[in-house]
Coordinates of C-alpha atoms in Angstrom, one line a residue:
M1 CA 20.2 41.9 -13.3
N2 CA 21.2 43.9 -10.2
F3 CA 20.8 40.7 -8.1
Y4 CA 23.2 38.7 -10.3
S5 CA 25.6 41.7 -10.5
R6 CA 25.8 41.9 -6.7
R7 CA 26.3 38.2 -6.5
A8 CA 29.2 38.4 -9.0
R9 CA 30.9 41.2 -7.0
R10 CA 30.4 39.3 -3.8
I11 CA 31.5 35.9 -4.9
I12 CA 33.9 36.0 -7.9
P13 CA 36.8 38.2 -6.9
A14 CA 37.7 36.5 -3.6
L15 CA 37.1 33.1 -5.2
L16 CA 39.3 34.0 -8.1
V17 CA 42.2 35.1 -5.9
M18 CA 42.0 31.9 -3.7
V19 CA 41.9 29.6 -6.7
L20 CA 44.8 31.3 -8.5
L21 CA 47.0 31.3 -5.4
T22 CA 46.1 27.6 -4.7
L23 CA 47.1 26.8 -8.3
A24 CA 50.4 28.6 -7.7
A25 CA 51.1 26.6 -4.6
G26 CA 50.1 23.4 -6.4
A27 CA 52.6 24.2 -9.2
V28 CA 55.3 24.1 -6.5
L29 CA 54.1 21.3 -4.3
L30 CA 52.1 18.8 -6.3
S31 CA 53.1 16.0 -8.5
P32 CA 51.9 16.2 -12.2
E33 CA 49.1 13.8 -11.6
A34 CA 47.9 15.7 -8.6
L35 CA 48.2 19.0 -10.4
I36 CA 46.0 17.7 -13.2
L37 CA 43.3 17.0 -10.7
L38 CA 43.8 20.5 -9.1
G39 CA 43.4 22.1 -12.6
Q40 CA 40.2 20.2 -13.1
Q41 CA 38.9 21.2 -9.6
A42 CA 39.9 24.9 -10.2
T43 CA 38.1 25.1 -13.6
F44 CA 34.9 23.6 -12.2
S45 CA 35.0 25.8 -9.1
L46 CA 35.4 29.0 -11.2
V47 CA 32.3 28.2 -13.2
G48 CA 30.2 27.3 -10.2
A49 CA 30.1 23.6 -10.9
S50 CA 32.6 22.0 -8.5
N51 CA 29.8 20.0 -6.8
I52 CA 29.1 18.3 -10.2
Y53 CA 32.8 17.6 -10.6
F54 CA 33.2 16.0 -7.1
W55 CA 30.0 14.0 -7.6
G56 CA 31.3 12.6 -10.9
A57 CA 34.8 12.0 -9.4
S58 CA 33.5 10.3 -6.3
G59 CA 33.8 6.6 -5.7
Y60 CA 35.7 3.9 -3.8
F61 CA 38.9 4.8 -5.5
S62 CA 38.5 8.6 -5.5
P63 CA 41.3 10.6 -3.8
E64 CA 40.9 11.2 -0.1
A65 CA 39.4 14.5 1.1
H66 CA 42.7 15.7 2.6
T67 CA 44.4 15.5 -0.8
Q68 CA 41.9 17.7 -2.7
P69 CA 42.7 21.4 -2.2
L70 CA 39.4 22.7 -3.6
L71 CA 37.0 20.1 -2.2
H72 CA 35.3 22.7 0.0
T73 CA 34.0 24.6 -3.1
W74 CA 31.4 22.0 -3.8
S75 CA 29.0 23.8 -1.4
L76 CA 29.6 27.1 -3.2
G77 CA 28.7 25.4 -6.4
V78 CA 25.4 24.3 -4.9
E79 CA 24.7 27.8 -3.7
E80 CA 25.5 29.4 -7.0
Q81 CA 23.2 27.0 -8.9
F82 CA 20.4 27.7 -6.4
Y83 CA 20.7 31.4 -6.7
L84 CA 20.8 31.2 -10.5
L85 CA 17.5 29.4 -10.5
W86 CA 15.7 30.9 -7.5
P87 CA 15.0 34.3 -9.0
I88 CA 13.7 32.6 -12.1
A89 CA 11.4 30.5 -10.0
L90 CA 10.2 33.6 -8.1
L91 CA 9.6 35.4 -11.4
F92 CA 7.6 32.5 -12.7
M93 CA 5.5 32.5 -9.5
S94 CA 5.0 36.2 -9.6
R95 CA 3.6 36.1 -13.1
T96 CA 1.5 33.0 -12.5
F97 CA -0.2 33.8 -9.3
G98 CA 1.7 36.6 -7.5
L99 CA 4.2 36.3 -4.8
R100 CA 2.2 37.7 -1.9
T101 CA -0.4 34.9 -2.1
G102 CA -1.1 31.7 -0.3
R103 CA -0.4 29.8 -3.5
A104 CA 3.2 31.1 -3.6
L105 CA 3.8 30.1 -0.1
F106 CA 2.4 26.7 -0.8
A107 CA 4.6 26.3 -3.9
I108 CA 7.7 27.0 -1.8
F109 CA 6.6 24.5 0.9
V110 CA 6.1 21.9 -1.9
L111 CA 9.6 22.7 -3.3
I112 CA 11.2 22.3 0.2
A113 CA 9.3 19.1 0.9
A114 CA 10.1 17.5 -2.5
S115 CA 13.8 18.3 -2.2
F116 CA 13.9 17.0 1.4
V117 CA 12.1 13.7 0.5
S118 CA 14.4 13.2 -2.5
I119 CA 17.2 12.6 0.0
F120 CA 15.6 9.4 1.2
L121 CA 14.7 8.3 -2.3
L122 CA 18.2 8.6 -3.5
S123 CA 20.5 8.1 -0.5
A124 CA 20.5 4.3 -0.6
D125 CA 21.9 3.9 -4.1
F126 CA 23.0 7.4 -5.0
S127 CA 24.5 8.7 -1.7
T128 CA 27.2 10.8 -3.4
F129 CA 24.5 12.5 -5.6
S130 CA 22.5 13.2 -2.5
F131 CA 25.5 14.8 -0.8
F132 CA 26.8 16.9 -3.6
M133 CA 23.9 17.9 -5.9
L134 CA 21.3 20.7 -5.9
P135 CA 18.1 18.6 -5.9
T136 CA 18.8 17.2 -2.5
R137 CA 20.3 20.4 -1.1
A138 CA 17.8 23.0 -2.4
W139 CA 15.5 22.6 0.6
Q140 CA 18.2 23.9 2.9
L141 CA 18.7 27.1 0.9
A142 CA 15.0 27.5 0.1
M143 CA 14.2 27.6 3.9
G144 CA 16.0 30.9 4.0
G145 CA 14.0 32.1 1.0
L146 CA 10.8 31.1 2.7
L147 CA 11.4 33.5 5.5
V148 CA 10.8 36.4 3.1
F149 CA 7.2 35.3 2.7
L150 CA 6.5 34.8 6.5
P151 CA 5.5 37.6 8.8
N152 CA 8.1 39.0 11.2
L153 CA 8.1 37.5 14.7
E154 CA 6.1 39.7 17.1
G155 CA 6.2 39.8 20.9
K156 CA 9.4 39.6 22.9
G157 CA 8.5 36.3 24.5
Q158 CA 7.7 34.6 21.2
S159 CA 10.9 35.9 19.6
E160 CA 13.1 35.0 22.5
S161 CA 11.7 31.4 22.6
I162 CA 12.1 30.8 18.9
K163 CA 15.6 32.2 18.8
L164 CA 16.6 30.0 21.8
V165 CA 15.2 26.9 20.0
G166 CA 17.2 27.8 16.9
L167 CA 20.4 28.1 18.9
L168 CA 19.8 24.8 20.7
L169 CA 19.2 23.1 17.4
L170 CA 22.5 24.4 16.1
L171 CA 24.3 23.3 19.2
A172 CA 22.7 19.9 18.9
A173 CA 23.9 19.6 15.3
I174 CA 27.5 20.4 16.5
F175 CA 27.6 17.8 19.2
L176 CA 25.2 15.1 18.0
I177 CA 25.9 14.6 14.3
E178 CA 28.6 12.0 14.0
P179 CA 31.3 12.1 11.3
N180 CA 30.2 8.9 9.8
A181 CA 26.5 9.7 9.8
T182 CA 24.5 9.6 6.6
Y183 CA 24.3 13.1 5.5
P184 CA 22.1 14.8 4.4
G185 CA 19.3 13.0 6.2
L186 CA 17.0 13.6 9.1
S187 CA 20.0 15.0 11.1
A188 CA 20.3 17.8 8.5
L189 CA 17.1 19.3 9.9
L190 CA 19.0 20.3 13.0
P191 CA 21.4 22.9 11.4
A192 CA 18.9 23.9 8.6
V193 CA 15.9 24.6 10.9
G194 CA 18.1 26.0 13.6
T195 CA 19.6 28.5 11.3
A196 CA 16.2 29.5 9.8
L197 CA 14.9 30.1 13.3
L198 CA 17.9 32.2 14.2
I199 CA 17.6 34.5 11.1
W200 CA 13.8 34.8 11.1
P201 CA 13.2 38.6 11.3
T202 CA 11.8 40.0 14.5
E203 CA 10.1 43.2 15.4
R204 CA 12.1 43.5 18.6
K205 CA 15.8 42.8 19.3
T206 CA 16.3 39.6 21.3
R207 CA 19.0 38.7 23.8
I208 CA 20.4 36.1 21.3
A209 CA 20.6 38.8 18.6
S210 CA 22.4 41.0 21.0
F211 CA 24.9 38.2 21.7
F212 CA 25.5 37.7 18.0
G213 CA 25.8 41.4 17.6
L214 CA 29.0 41.5 19.7
A215 CA 31.9 43.1 17.9
P216 CA 34.1 39.9 17.6
L217 CA 31.2 37.9 16.3
R218 CA 30.2 40.6 13.8
Y219 CA 33.8 40.7 12.6
F220 CA 33.9 37.0 12.0
G221 CA 30.6 37.3 10.2
R222 CA 32.0 39.9 7.9
I223 CA 35.1 37.8 7.0
S224 CA 33.1 34.5 7.0
Y225 CA 33.1 34.1 3.2
S226 CA 36.8 34.6 2.9
L227 CA 37.4 32.4 5.9
Y228 CA 35.3 29.7 4.2
L229 CA 37.5 30.1 1.1
W230 CA 40.8 29.9 3.0
H231 CA 40.1 27.3 5.7
W232 CA 40.8 24.3 3.5
P233 CA 43.5 24.8 0.8
P234 CA 46.4 25.7 3.2
M235 CA 45.7 22.6 5.3
V236 CA 45.7 20.3 2.2
M237 CA 49.0 21.9 1.0
Y238 CA 50.6 21.5 4.4
L239 CA 49.5 17.9 4.7
T240 CA 50.9 17.3 1.2
W241 CA 54.3 18.8 2.1
N242 CA 54.3 17.0 5.5
L243 CA 53.1 13.7 3.9
S244 CA 50.6 13.2 6.7
T245 CA 46.8 12.7 7.0
S246 CA 46.1 14.5 10.2
L247 CA 47.1 17.5 12.2
T248 CA 48.5 17.9 15.7
I249 CA 46.9 20.6 18.0
P250 CA 49.8 23.0 17.4
E251 CA 49.6 22.5 13.6
S252 CA 45.8 23.0 13.7
I253 CA 46.2 26.3 15.6
A254 CA 48.9 27.5 13.3
L255 CA 46.9 26.7 10.2
F256 CA 43.8 28.4 11.7
L257 CA 45.8 31.5 12.3
F258 CA 47.2 31.4 8.8
A259 CA 43.6 31.0 7.3
W260 CA 42.4 33.8 9.5
G261 CA 45.1 36.1 8.3
A262 CA 44.5 35.2 4.7
A263 CA 40.7 35.7 5.2
H264 CA 41.2 39.1 6.7
L265 CA 43.4 40.2 3.8
S266 CA 41.0 38.8 1.3
W267 CA 38.0 40.6 3.0
R268 CA 39.9 43.9 3.4
F269 CA 41.6 44.1 0.0
V270 CA 39.5 42.0 -2.3
E271 CA 35.9 41.6 -1.1
E272 CA 35.3 45.1 0.2
P273 CA 36.7 47.1 -2.7
F274 CA 34.8 45.1 -5.3
R275 CA 31.5 45.2 -3.4
R276 CA 31.7 49.0 -3.2
N277 CA 32.6 49.7 -6.8
R278 CA 30.2 51.7 -8.9
I279 CA 30.5 49.8 -12.2
S280 CA 27.2 49.3 -13.9
D281 CA 25.5 45.9 -13.7
K282 CA 26.0 45.1 -17.4
R283 CA 29.7 45.9 -17.2
T284 CA 30.1 44.0 -14.0
L285 CA 28.5 40.8 -15.5
A286 CA 30.5 41.2 -18.7
A287 CA 33.8 41.7 -16.9
S288 CA 33.0 38.8 -14.6
F289 CA 32.3 36.5 -17.5
V290 CA 35.6 37.4 -19.3
I291 CA 37.7 37.1 -16.2
V292 CA 36.3 33.8 -15.2
C293 CA 36.9 32.4 -18.7
V294 CA 40.5 33.6 -18.6
A295 CA 41.1 32.1 -15.2
A296 CA 39.5 28.9 -16.2
S297 CA 41.7 28.7 -19.2
I298 CA 44.7 29.2 -17.0
S299 CA 43.7 26.4 -14.7
W300 CA 42.8 24.1 -17.6
T301 CA 46.3 24.6 -19.0
F302 CA 47.6 22.4 -16.2
V303 CA 45.2 19.6 -17.4
M304 CA 46.2 20.0 -21.0
T305 CA 50.0 19.9 -20.2
G306 CA 49.7 16.8 -18.1
G307 CA 50.4 18.6 -14.9
A308 CA 53.3 20.6 -16.2
P309 CA 56.0 17.9 -15.8
N310 CA 58.6 20.2 -17.1
R311 CA 58.8 21.7 -13.6
L312 CA 60.8 18.6 -12.6
D313 CA 64.3 17.5 -13.5
I314 CA 64.9 14.8 -16.1
A315 CA 64.7 12.0 -13.6
G316 CA 61.5 13.4 -12.1
Q317 CA 59.9 13.7 -15.5
E318 CA 60.9 10.1 -16.4
L319 CA 59.3 8.8 -13.1
S320 CA 56.3 11.0 -13.6
A321 CA 55.6 9.4 -17.0
K322 CA 55.2 6.1 -15.2
M323 CA 53.0 7.3 -12.4
S324 CA 49.6 7.1 -13.9
H325 CA 47.3 4.2 -13.0
E326 CA 48.1 1.3 -15.3
M327 CA 44.7 0.0 -16.4
H328 CA 44.1 -3.7 -15.7
E329 CA 41.4 -4.2 -18.4
P330 CA 40.7 -7.8 -17.2
K331 CA 39.4 -10.3 -19.6
R332 CA 35.7 -11.1 -19.1
A333 CA 35.2 -13.4 -16.2
F334 CA 33.7 -16.8 -17.1
C335 CA 30.8 -16.0 -14.8
D336 CA 30.3 -12.7 -12.8
F337 CA 28.2 -13.9 -9.9
R338 CA 27.7 -10.3 -8.7
A339 CA 26.0 -9.5 -12.0
L340 CA 24.1 -12.8 -11.7
I341 CA 22.8 -11.8 -8.2
E342 CA 22.1 -8.1 -8.8
Q343 CA 21.0 -8.1 -12.5
N344 CA 19.4 -11.6 -12.7
L345 CA 21.9 -12.7 -15.4
E346 CA 22.6 -16.3 -16.2
C347 CA 25.9 -18.1 -16.6
A348 CA 26.6 -21.2 -18.7
P349 CA 28.1 -24.1 -16.9
P350 CA 31.7 -25.1 -17.7
S351 CA 32.3 -28.3 -19.7
E352 CA 33.4 -31.4 -17.9
N353 CA 37.1 -31.1 -18.8
E354 CA 37.5 -27.4 -18.0
F355 CA 39.0 -26.3 -14.7
H356 CA 36.7 -23.8 -13.1
A357 CA 38.0 -21.5 -10.4
L358 CA 36.2 -18.8 -8.4
L359 CA 37.9 -15.6 -7.2
M360 CA 36.1 -14.0 -4.2
G361 CA 36.8 -10.8 -2.4
D362 CA 37.0 -7.1 -2.5
S363 CA 39.1 -4.7 -4.7
H364 CA 42.1 -6.6 -3.4
A365 CA 40.9 -9.7 -5.2
N366 CA 39.9 -7.8 -8.3
H367 CA 43.4 -6.2 -8.7
L368 CA 44.8 -9.7 -9.2
L369 CA 42.2 -11.0 -11.7
R370 CA 43.9 -10.1 -15.0
A371 CA 47.3 -11.3 -13.7
I372 CA 45.8 -14.7 -12.7
Q373 CA 43.9 -14.9 -16.0
D374 CA 47.2 -14.3 -17.9
A375 CA 49.2 -16.8 -15.7
F376 CA 46.6 -19.6 -16.2
P377 CA 45.0 -19.0 -19.6
A378 CA 43.4 -22.4 -19.8
V379 CA 41.4 -21.9 -16.5
K380 CA 37.8 -20.6 -16.5
I381 CA 37.8 -18.0 -13.8
S382 CA 34.6 -16.7 -12.3
T383 CA 34.3 -13.9 -9.9
I384 CA 32.3 -12.4 -7.1
T385 CA 34.0 -9.2 -6.0
R386 CA 33.0 -5.8 -4.8
S387 CA 35.1 -2.9 -3.5
G388 CA 35.0 -2.8 0.3
C389 CA 33.3 -6.2 0.7
R390 CA 35.1 -9.0 2.5
P391 CA 34.2 -12.6 1.3
V392 CA 33.1 -14.1 4.6
V393 CA 29.9 -15.5 6.0
Q394 CA 28.0 -13.4 8.5
S395 CA 29.5 -10.3 6.8
A396 CA 29.0 -7.0 8.4
G397 CA 29.4 -3.4 7.2
K398 CA 27.9 -1.9 4.0
Q399 CA 24.4 -3.0 3.2
Q400 CA 25.4 -3.8 -0.4
C401 CA 28.2 -6.0 0.8
V402 CA 26.1 -7.9 3.3
A403 CA 23.3 -8.4 0.7
M404 CA 25.6 -9.6 -2.0
Y405 CA 27.5 -12.2 0.0
N406 CA 24.5 -13.3 1.9
S407 CA 22.7 -13.9 -1.4
F408 CA 25.7 -15.8 -2.7
F409 CA 26.2 -18.0 0.3
D410 CA 22.4 -18.7 0.7
D411 CA 21.1 -18.9 -2.8
V412 CA 23.9 -19.3 -5.4
L413 CA 26.6 -21.4 -3.8
P414 CA 24.4 -24.5 -3.0
D415 CA 23.9 -25.0 -6.7
H416 CA 27.5 -24.7 -7.8
R417 CA 30.8 -26.6 -7.4
F418 CA 34.3 -25.3 -8.2
D419 CA 37.6 -26.9 -8.8
A420 CA 39.2 -24.1 -6.8
I421 CA 38.1 -21.1 -4.8
I422 CA 40.5 -18.2 -4.1
L423 CA 39.8 -15.7 -1.3
S424 CA 41.6 -12.4 -1.4
A425 CA 40.8 -9.2 0.6
R426 CA 41.9 -6.3 2.6
W427 CA 41.7 -8.5 5.8
R428 CA 43.0 -5.7 8.1
N429 CA 39.6 -4.0 7.7
G430 CA 38.2 -6.7 9.9
E431 CA 36.0 -9.8 9.5
H432 CA 39.0 -12.2 9.1
Q433 CA 37.8 -13.8 12.3
N434 CA 34.9 -15.3 10.3
I435 CA 37.3 -16.9 7.8
G436 CA 37.2 -20.3 9.7
K437 CA 33.4 -20.5 9.3
T438 CA 33.7 -19.4 5.7
V439 CA 36.3 -22.1 5.0
D440 CA 34.0 -24.8 6.5
L441 CA 31.1 -23.7 4.2
L442 CA 33.1 -23.2 1.0
G443 CA 35.0 -26.5 1.5
T444 CA 31.9 -28.5 0.7
H445 CA 31.7 -26.8 -2.7
T446 CA 35.3 -27.0 -3.9
D447 CA 38.3 -29.4 -4.2
R448 CA 40.8 -26.7 -3.3
L449 CA 40.5 -23.6 -1.2
I450 CA 43.2 -20.9 -1.5
V451 CA 43.5 -17.9 0.8
L452 CA 45.7 -15.0 -0.1
G453 CA 46.8 -12.9 2.8
Q454 CA 46.8 -9.1 3.5
T455 CA 49.2 -7.2 1.2
V456 CA 51.5 -4.3 2.1
E457 CA 50.0 -0.9 2.6
Y458 CA 51.6 2.6 2.6
D459 CA 50.5 5.6 4.6
H460 CA 50.2 7.5 1.3
P461 CA 49.9 6.5 -2.3
L462 CA 53.2 4.9 -3.3
P463 CA 53.6 7.0 -6.5
E464 CA 53.3 10.2 -4.4
L465 CA 55.9 8.9 -2.0
L466 CA 58.3 8.1 -4.9
M467 CA 57.8 11.5 -6.3
A468 CA 58.9 13.1 -3.0
N469 CA 62.5 12.9 -4.2
Y470 CA 61.6 15.6 -6.9
L471 CA 59.2 17.8 -5.0
P472 CA 59.3 19.9 -1.8
R473 CA 58.5 17.3 0.9
R474 CA 59.3 16.7 4.6
S475 CA 60.8 13.3 3.7
S476 CA 61.5 11.1 0.7
D477 CA 62.1 7.8 2.6
V478 CA 59.4 5.4 1.4
Q479 CA 60.2 3.0 4.3
A480 CA 59.2 5.8 6.8
F481 CA 55.6 5.6 5.5
M482 CA 55.0 1.9 6.1
S483 CA 53.7 2.3 9.7
K484 CA 51.1 -0.4 9.1
L485 CA 53.7 -3.1 8.2
P486 CA 54.1 -4.5 11.7
E487 CA 50.4 -4.8 12.1
I488 CA 50.1 -6.5 8.7
R489 CA 52.9 -8.9 9.6
D490 CA 51.1 -9.8 12.8
L491 CA 47.8 -10.3 10.9
D492 CA 49.6 -12.4 8.3
Q493 CA 51.0 -14.7 11.0
Q494 CA 47.7 -14.8 12.8
M495 CA 45.9 -15.9 9.7
A496 CA 48.5 -18.5 8.8
R497 CA 48.1 -20.1 12.3
Q498 CA 44.3 -19.8 12.1
L499 CA 44.2 -21.7 8.8
S500 CA 47.1 -24.1 9.5
N501 CA 44.8 -26.9 10.7
L502 CA 42.2 -26.5 8.0
P503 CA 42.2 -27.9 4.4
V504 CA 43.4 -24.6 3.0
E505 CA 46.4 -23.4 1.0
Y506 CA 47.5 -20.1 2.5
Y507 CA 49.9 -17.8 0.7
S508 CA 51.5 -14.8 2.4
M509 CA 51.2 -11.6 0.2
I510 CA 53.8 -10.0 2.6
E511 CA 56.4 -12.5 1.6
A512 CA 55.5 -12.0 -2.1
V513 CA 55.8 -8.2 -1.9
C514 CA 58.7 -8.1 0.6
P515 CA 60.9 -11.2 0.0
N516 CA 63.8 -11.3 2.5
D517 CA 62.2 -8.2 4.2
K518 CA 63.0 -6.0 1.2
C519 CA 59.8 -4.6 -0.1
T520 CA 59.5 -4.2 -3.9
V521 CA 58.3 -0.8 -5.0
F522 CA 58.8 -1.0 -8.8
S523 CA 57.6 -3.7 -11.2
P524 CA 60.1 -4.9 -13.8
S525 CA 58.7 -2.4 -16.3
G526 CA 59.7 0.5 -14.0
I527 CA 56.1 1.3 -13.0
P528 CA 55.3 1.6 -9.3
L529 CA 54.1 -1.8 -7.9
V530 CA 50.9 -0.2 -6.6
W531 CA 49.0 2.9 -7.9
D532 CA 47.6 4.0 -4.5
Y533 CA 48.1 2.8 -1.0
G534 CA 48.0 -0.9 -1.8
H535 CA 46.3 -1.8 -5.1
F536 CA 48.6 -3.4 -7.7
N537 CA 49.2 -2.0 -11.1
L538 CA 48.8 -4.6 -13.8
S539 CA 52.6 -5.2 -14.1
G540 CA 52.8 -5.3 -10.3
A541 CA 50.1 -7.9 -10.1
R542 CA 51.8 -10.0 -12.7
L543 CA 55.0 -9.9 -10.7
I544 CA 53.3 -10.9 -7.5
V545 CA 51.4 -13.8 -9.1
E546 CA 54.7 -15.1 -10.5
R547 CA 56.2 -14.9 -7.1
L548 CA 53.2 -16.7 -5.6
K549 CA 53.6 -19.4 -8.3
G550 CA 57.2 -19.8 -7.0
K551 CA 55.6 -20.6 -3.6
G552 CA 53.3 -23.3 -5.0
F553 CA 50.3 -21.3 -6.1
S554 CA 48.9 -22.9 -9.3
L555 CA 45.7 -23.6 -11.2
P556 CA 45.0 -26.4 -11.7

């Protein structure tokens, strides 16, 4: 009980203050929809389960990291879950075969090995689970627990050598692990093993220990937990106000100084007083439980009230009511070739008098599906789509994309013929250079080949830009956040020229979204045309398909 009481005094007070102040800032800065998400994040972080929340909320369309104020608490959730179970595991080992035995050491080695191996068993298909969840992270924490059962390092030479190796491994982790590396993986051994070697107890003080014992480093060690808590939320709130996705060097320095100041105050006036209090373990745990429940109830209030829209004026509330993602709920495709490939399903052939079209692409094809189905109800529309996967031969990128389209082109397409094939994708992500080869291949299996160009993209989700008129923001000019538009226009013209001499119908999405150079931001129903940076809401997709029909797009 004393262990859990000390953990509660160490973790909960500073976490509670940071979460409540972040909620207060969110109530001023965030749109109702964003405040709902913050309320969810706060509730899960307070109960030590934010890693579970972010795992469940992760995916292709999940909010970007720089928009989630409490994203960093996922690692605290993993740690709390580990330290909830670790003493129980030690108690079980103690009563089964004793802790100071070879079998206990072997059991811990097995736990570390099993957790580490699970990374490679899960990372291919469950990469977000591997990143966020305890089973694939336990080995990192258990390595620290293992040191308790190992003898202290003896001999100055041995100690100095092992500490130096540990430091070099940490430096290697800093300079060698790339931002886009699969993590955790083999590269995770560098910081985990390096840290374990550095904190392995020694009988004699080493030079590296003397270095880390310098007053400035010891000071940052003391405030490290509060600095961890405060390094992220101020940055997210600033980026939200500034409507930006990155920081300049002066901004980075200013935010670091702010986080440092907040961390020092948190350590001095929150951490230290609570850690030194003399309240009994039972009262500490009971009080912690009650306080966490109250704080979680406060944070969940923002969820229950729909993000507290009453903070806004009447116009802001009316706009906020139309901000949520309008679900497409497409009718079932005549044949889902992705399911055919990945789940070995079968599709019935269309009858001779039915017009059969195939929609190919990524999420920028899928967001048009229901609108196309509604516009041409007599057409049998099949699909092969996957988020992030461009519909081209010799595809590159994600393994699942390459595998799906290679299988389609090599194994499925030769046995099928379509009355029309429609290609739609986020072409600015690359691979449009291969569209000529793709057209040559698909042309032998269809009477008509239709290519839809790259659509408009915003630097931030369009609903958030529209809400800027009613919230504290650096700017509320939507046009100021269309920096990609010149690049997209160039790409549109390039694709039009590239396909002009081929048997292809090309339709410019730029012209459909921005007729006469005036970009439409609302659908006729008053809902934003897109619900994020560039994916159409259902009413927006219907409007764009109608405009494409005015340009000649038709089935059959």
